[in-house]
Every structure is written in C-alpha cells, then in structure tokens.
C-alpha cells in the first residue's frame, strides 16, 4: 500500500502558514479522471504537485489546483489571466514554437493507445491499419491521419461523448477499434476488470510530452518548477501514481 500523507489537511496547513506573504498561482487542469483530475482526498498528481510546489517555495508562492473546462481555460488565457495549465502540449494551445507562453520541459510522456478486442486484434502501423474498420472517436476531437481517411469513406468514424463511452462500445462490439490516452486506459481497465479482453497495439497513434504552460507574467514560476522535478520524482505518492497509470516510462 502506498504511503498516504493526508494531502487535504496538508494543503490547509500550508495555506495557513504562508497566507500572509505568498503569491497565489492558480494551477488549472481540464481533466476530470485520474491521475490528473482533482480527487476529493487530494490523491492525484495535480494536487500532489501543488502541495509540494507550495511547500518547497517556502512562502513565496501558493499553488492552488482548480478544475476548469477546456473552453473556459481558453477564454481566461485569451483575456490575459495568469495561471499554470497542467499536463498539456504546446501544439494543443497554438504555441508549437513555445513563444506565446513559458513552458517547462516534458514532465510525463503521453501515448494515445489504439485499443481493440483480442478476438479481433488491430495492430496499428499508421492510419491505413484502420481502413475498413469502425473507429470510435470523441466528439470535437481531431485524429491526425485518421480523419483524412474518414473523409474519404475508408474508415467509419462513430463518435461518442467520452473515452469511457467508447470503451464501453468496444466491449459491446459496437465499434472495432478506438483511441484512448494511456493513463485513462489504465484507469478504465482497472475499474472494469476487463483487461484480459483487450488488445493494445504495440505502436500508439501518437506519443508526446505533457508539459506545464506558465503564462508570461508569472515571473520566476517556470524556472522554480523546473528545479522541482527531481524532488517530485522521489515522492512516494507521485511515483505510485505514475506507475499505477503506466506513466513511469
């Protein structure tokens, strides 16, 4: 069993200790599922990140985790609000050259896994591997290379509201293949206890690094965060969650 630290209590202690001098730094996440979504007991990567950064800043900053929809985050950034956006990629925020915002180096690797049933396994080797199959997509999501073949009528895309919905459709054989981020797939497999039925392609649809977006006026925050990753990697709860969700690559 992992060592638990009573993270919720620790947050309040830290707030009381540093409330007079610190600068509040909102840390936004638009994820709602583990390990990035906020959990009531604080046992998630975003909460642990904020607790440890606040502690290590020794009263200079208070990092406050907040769960917000992606569209609202976009609106807040557009109007100039100052914050950290956690677990994202520069290309997702229109900043591939990393000039619009300050970016940390990659914190964890992300993989978008191609998932099918073992009864009809799909070994992915590029979008052409999915020709003739029904592919479970998520409304509003773009799938590089796959959407082009969908437009040509060579792949049948059937959209659902979430990755978990597609997970269920796959188990019911209503679709033949889908794409699910690695950490969400680990979460769904653990909860549904159906891992033995699934086949995960050796090659993902995409691999990428999840970074931290830091708005420009938060002077010193990005550099401070960059100096903390080794300490976080020694944190037992942090290490446990990375391992549990297949992120310790």
Short mmCIF file of C-alpha atoms in Angstrom, two decimals:
data_model
loop_
_atom_site.label_atom_id
_atom_site.label_comp_id
_atom_site.label_asym_id
_atom_site.label_seq_id
_atom_site.Cartn_x
_atom_site.Cartn_y
_atom_site.Cartn_z
CA UNK A 1 0.00 0.00 0.00
CA UNK A 2 1.32 3.47 -0.85
CA UNK A 3 2.04 5.86 1.96
CA UNK A 4 -0.74 8.43 2.32
CA UNK A 5 0.04 11.91 3.52
CA UNK A 6 -3.39 13.37 4.35
CA UNK A 7 -2.98 15.76 1.44
CA UNK A 8 -6.14 17.73 2.08
CA UNK A 9 -5.03 18.53 5.64
CA UNK A 10 -1.56 19.41 4.41
CA UNK A 11 -3.00 21.89 1.92
CA UNK A 12 -4.83 23.73 4.68
CA UNK A 13 -1.77 23.76 6.91
CA UNK A 14 0.29 25.21 4.10
CA UNK A 15 -2.34 27.85 3.37
CA UNK A 16 -2.35 28.95 6.99
CA UNK A 17 1.44 29.01 7.26
CA UNK A 18 2.05 31.10 4.16
CA UNK A 19 -1.13 33.12 3.73
CA UNK A 20 0.46 36.47 4.59
CA UNK A 21 3.32 36.59 2.15
CA UNK A 22 2.75 34.26 -0.77
CA UNK A 23 1.55 34.99 -4.28
CA UNK A 24 -1.31 32.74 -5.36
CA UNK A 25 -0.62 30.77 -8.55
CA UNK A 26 -3.74 29.05 -9.98
CA UNK A 27 -2.96 25.65 -11.49
CA UNK A 28 -5.66 24.70 -13.98
CA UNK A 29 -6.47 21.20 -15.16
CA UNK A 30 -9.29 20.35 -17.53
CA UNK A 31 -9.00 16.62 -16.87
CA UNK A 32 -11.74 15.01 -14.81
CA UNK A 33 -10.41 11.46 -14.47
CA UNK A 34 -7.29 10.08 -12.72
CA UNK A 35 -4.48 10.74 -12.38
CA UNK A 36 -4.76 14.41 -13.45
CA UNK A 37 -8.33 15.17 -12.37
CA UNK A 38 -8.78 16.51 -8.84
CA UNK A 39 -9.82 13.91 -6.26
CA UNK A 40 -11.60 14.72 -3.01
CA UNK A 41 -8.81 13.21 -0.89
CA UNK A 42 -6.06 15.02 -2.79
CA UNK A 43 -4.57 11.78 -4.06
CA UNK A 44 -3.96 12.85 -7.64
CA UNK A 45 -0.95 14.20 -9.50
CA UNK A 46 -2.29 17.77 -9.74
CA UNK A 47 -2.95 18.09 -6.00
CA UNK A 48 0.37 16.49 -5.05
CA UNK A 49 2.14 18.84 -7.46
CA UNK A 50 0.53 21.90 -5.86
CA UNK A 51 1.21 20.78 -2.28
CA UNK A 52 4.88 20.09 -2.95
CA UNK A 53 5.48 23.24 -5.01
CA UNK A 54 3.88 25.37 -2.27
CA UNK A 55 5.93 23.67 0.42
CA UNK A 56 9.19 24.00 -1.47
CA UNK A 57 8.63 27.67 -2.34
CA UNK A 58 8.89 28.44 1.41
CA UNK A 59 6.18 31.07 1.45
CA UNK A 60 6.85 32.76 -1.89
CA UNK A 61 4.01 31.12 -3.85
CA UNK A 62 0.82 29.21 -3.09
CA UNK A 63 -0.12 26.87 -5.92
CA UNK A 64 -3.89 26.32 -6.00
CA UNK A 65 -5.32 23.44 -8.08
CA UNK A 66 -8.50 24.27 -9.97
CA UNK A 67 -10.62 22.08 -12.27
CA UNK A 68 -11.96 24.03 -15.26
CA UNK A 69 -13.44 23.10 -18.64
CA UNK A 70 -11.01 23.48 -21.53
CA UNK A 71 -13.12 26.16 -23.20
CA UNK A 72 -13.10 28.29 -20.05
CA UNK A 73 -9.32 27.94 -19.76
CA UNK A 74 -9.00 29.15 -23.35
CA UNK A 75 -11.21 32.15 -22.56
CA UNK A 76 -9.25 33.02 -19.43
CA UNK A 77 -5.95 32.83 -21.28
CA UNK A 78 -7.32 34.98 -24.08
CA UNK A 79 -8.33 37.73 -21.64
CA UNK A 80 -4.88 37.64 -20.01
CA UNK A 81 -5.45 35.76 -16.75
CA UNK A 82 -2.28 34.46 -15.11
CA UNK A 83 -2.00 30.76 -14.26
CA UNK A 84 -0.31 27.43 -14.88
CA UNK A 85 -2.10 24.98 -17.18
CA UNK A 86 -1.02 21.47 -16.24
CA UNK A 87 -0.36 18.36 -18.34
CA UNK A 88 -0.61 19.87 -21.81
CA UNK A 89 1.32 20.16 -25.06
CA UNK A 90 2.32 23.41 -26.83
CA UNK A 91 0.63 22.31 -30.05
CA UNK A 92 -2.71 21.99 -28.24
CA UNK A 93 -2.55 25.69 -27.32
CA UNK A 94 -1.41 27.05 -30.67
CA UNK A 95 2.14 27.59 -29.42
CA UNK A 96 4.29 24.94 -31.16
CA UNK A 97 7.38 27.19 -31.05
CA UNK A 98 6.85 27.86 -27.31
CA UNK A 99 6.97 31.63 -27.64
CA UNK A 100 3.47 32.63 -26.54
CA UNK A 101 3.84 31.10 -23.08
CA UNK A 102 6.64 29.85 -20.85
CA UNK A 103 6.82 26.04 -20.98
CA UNK A 104 8.51 23.55 -18.71
CA UNK A 105 10.30 20.58 -20.15
CA UNK A 106 8.31 17.38 -20.51
CA UNK A 107 7.07 16.11 -17.15
CA UNK A 108 5.49 12.83 -18.24
CA UNK A 109 5.19 11.04 -21.56
CA UNK A 110 1.76 10.66 -23.09
CA UNK A 111 0.61 7.99 -25.51
CA UNK A 112 -2.66 7.73 -27.38
CA UNK A 113 -3.19 3.98 -27.47
CA UNK A 114 -5.02 2.09 -30.21
CA UNK A 115 -7.32 -0.40 -28.48
CA UNK A 116 -9.30 -3.32 -29.90
CA UNK A 117 -10.64 -6.66 -28.70
CA UNK A 118 -8.37 -9.70 -28.54
CA UNK A 119 -10.99 -11.54 -30.58
CA UNK A 120 -10.32 -9.08 -33.43
CA UNK A 121 -6.95 -7.51 -32.62
CA UNK A 122 -5.75 -4.46 -34.53
CA UNK A 123 -2.01 -3.93 -34.76
CA UNK A 124 -1.63 -0.26 -35.59
CA UNK A 125 1.04 0.76 -38.09
CA UNK A 126 -0.38 4.05 -39.24
CA UNK A 127 -3.89 5.22 -40.15
CA UNK A 128 -4.07 2.78 -43.06
CA UNK A 129 -4.21 -0.02 -40.49
CA UNK A 130 -7.77 1.10 -39.69
CA UNK A 131 -9.15 1.06 -43.25
CA UNK A 132 -12.44 -0.80 -43.41
CA UNK A 133 -12.98 -0.65 -39.64
CA UNK A 134 -15.36 1.22 -37.38
CA UNK A 135 -13.38 3.68 -35.26
CA UNK A 136 -14.69 5.14 -32.01
CA UNK A 137 -13.91 8.86 -31.80
CA UNK A 138 -14.77 11.52 -29.25
CA UNK A 139 -16.93 14.48 -30.26
CA UNK A 140 -14.83 17.51 -31.09
CA UNK A 141 -11.54 15.61 -31.23
CA UNK A 142 -9.34 15.61 -34.31
CA UNK A 143 -7.38 12.47 -35.21
CA UNK A 144 -4.38 13.25 -37.39
CA UNK A 145 -4.24 10.97 -40.42
CA UNK A 146 -7.38 9.08 -39.42
CA UNK A 147 -9.83 11.89 -40.16
CA UNK A 148 -8.49 12.19 -43.69
CA UNK A 149 -9.37 8.55 -44.35
CA UNK A 150 -12.75 9.05 -42.66
CA UNK A 151 -13.45 11.90 -45.11
CA UNK A 152 -12.62 9.54 -47.99
CA UNK A 153 -15.06 6.95 -46.64
CA UNK A 154 -12.30 4.40 -45.97
CA UNK A 155 -12.75 4.41 -42.17
CA UNK A 156 -16.15 4.64 -40.48
CA UNK A 157 -15.92 7.05 -37.54
CA UNK A 158 -18.58 6.76 -34.84
CA UNK A 159 -18.39 9.49 -32.20
CA UNK A 160 -19.24 9.28 -28.50
CA UNK A 161 -19.12 11.85 -25.72
CA UNK A 162 -16.05 10.45 -23.95
CA UNK A 163 -13.25 7.89 -23.97
CA UNK A 164 -15.11 5.85 -21.38
CA UNK A 165 -18.18 5.70 -23.64
CA UNK A 166 -16.05 4.34 -26.45
CA UNK A 167 -14.52 1.85 -24.02
CA UNK A 168 -18.00 0.52 -23.31
CA UNK A 169 -18.94 0.46 -27.00
CA UNK A 170 -15.81 -1.55 -27.77
CA UNK A 171 -16.65 -4.15 -25.13
CA UNK A 172 -20.16 -4.43 -26.58
CA UNK A 173 -18.64 -4.85 -30.09
CA UNK A 174 -20.44 -1.78 -31.38
CA UNK A 175 -17.09 -0.49 -32.70
CA UNK A 176 -13.97 -2.40 -33.74
CA UNK A 177 -11.24 -0.06 -32.55
CA UNK A 178 -10.77 3.16 -30.64
CA UNK A 179 -8.07 5.50 -29.33
CA UNK A 180 -7.69 6.15 -25.58
CA UNK A 181 -4.93 8.08 -23.75
CA UNK A 182 -2.72 5.63 -21.89
CA UNK A 183 -3.48 6.84 -18.37
CA UNK A 184 -7.25 6.81 -18.97
CA UNK A 185 -6.98 3.31 -20.44
CA UNK A 186 -5.20 2.06 -17.32
CA UNK A 187 -7.91 3.63 -15.18
CA UNK A 188 -10.74 2.06 -17.18
CA UNK A 189 -9.10 -1.35 -17.29
CA UNK A 190 -8.57 -1.36 -13.53
CA UNK A 191 -12.14 -0.36 -12.77
CA UNK A 192 -13.89 -2.55 -15.29
CA UNK A 193 -11.66 -5.60 -14.73
CA UNK A 194 -11.78 -6.40 -18.42
CA UNK A 195 -8.13 -6.09 -19.34
CA UNK A 196 -7.99 -9.70 -20.48
CA UNK A 197 -10.47 -8.94 -23.27
CA UNK A 198 -8.49 -6.05 -24.77
CA UNK A 199 -5.62 -5.79 -27.17
CA UNK A 200 -3.40 -2.67 -27.06
CA UNK A 201 -1.33 -2.13 -30.18
CA UNK A 202 2.42 -2.02 -29.69
CA UNK A 203 2.53 1.23 -31.66
CA UNK A 204 0.37 4.15 -30.41
CA UNK A 205 -1.41 6.66 -32.59
CA UNK A 206 0.74 9.41 -31.09
CA UNK A 207 3.42 9.89 -28.45
CA UNK A 208 4.02 13.28 -26.85
CA UNK A 209 5.35 15.00 -23.77
CA UNK A 210 2.99 16.58 -21.25
CA UNK A 211 4.36 19.92 -20.08
CA UNK A 212 3.27 22.82 -17.89
CA UNK A 213 2.11 26.02 -19.57
CA UNK A 214 3.06 29.09 -17.50
CA UNK A 215 1.71 32.50 -18.50
CA UNK A 216 4.32 35.16 -19.15
CA UNK A 217 3.64 37.47 -16.20
CA UNK A 218 4.25 34.78 -13.57
CA UNK A 219 7.88 35.76 -13.28
CA UNK A 220 10.15 33.05 -11.91
CA UNK A 221 7.44 30.38 -11.66
CA UNK A 222 8.53 28.31 -14.66
CA UNK A 223 12.16 28.26 -13.53
CA UNK A 224 11.14 27.34 -10.00
CA UNK A 225 9.01 24.47 -11.27
CA UNK A 226 11.85 23.21 -13.45
CA UNK A 227 14.02 22.86 -10.34
CA UNK A 228 11.44 20.70 -8.53
CA UNK A 229 11.01 17.65 -10.77
CA UNK A 230 13.76 15.57 -9.15
CA UNK A 231 12.22 16.11 -5.71
CA UNK A 232 8.79 15.16 -7.03
CA UNK A 233 10.17 12.01 -8.63
CA UNK A 234 11.37 10.96 -5.17
CA UNK A 235 7.91 11.50 -3.66
CA UNK A 236 6.34 8.06 -2.95
CA UNK A 237 2.76 9.04 -3.83
CA UNK A 238 3.89 10.70 -7.05
CA UNK A 239 5.89 7.60 -8.01
CA UNK A 240 2.98 5.29 -7.14
CA UNK A 241 0.53 7.19 -9.33
CA UNK A 242 2.94 7.28 -12.27
CA UNK A 243 3.37 3.51 -12.00
CA UNK A 244 -0.34 2.84 -11.49
CA UNK A 245 -1.30 4.67 -14.66
CA UNK A 246 1.51 3.46 -16.87
CA UNK A 247 3.36 6.78 -16.94
CA UNK A 248 6.72 5.69 -15.49
CA UNK A 249 8.30 5.24 -18.91
#
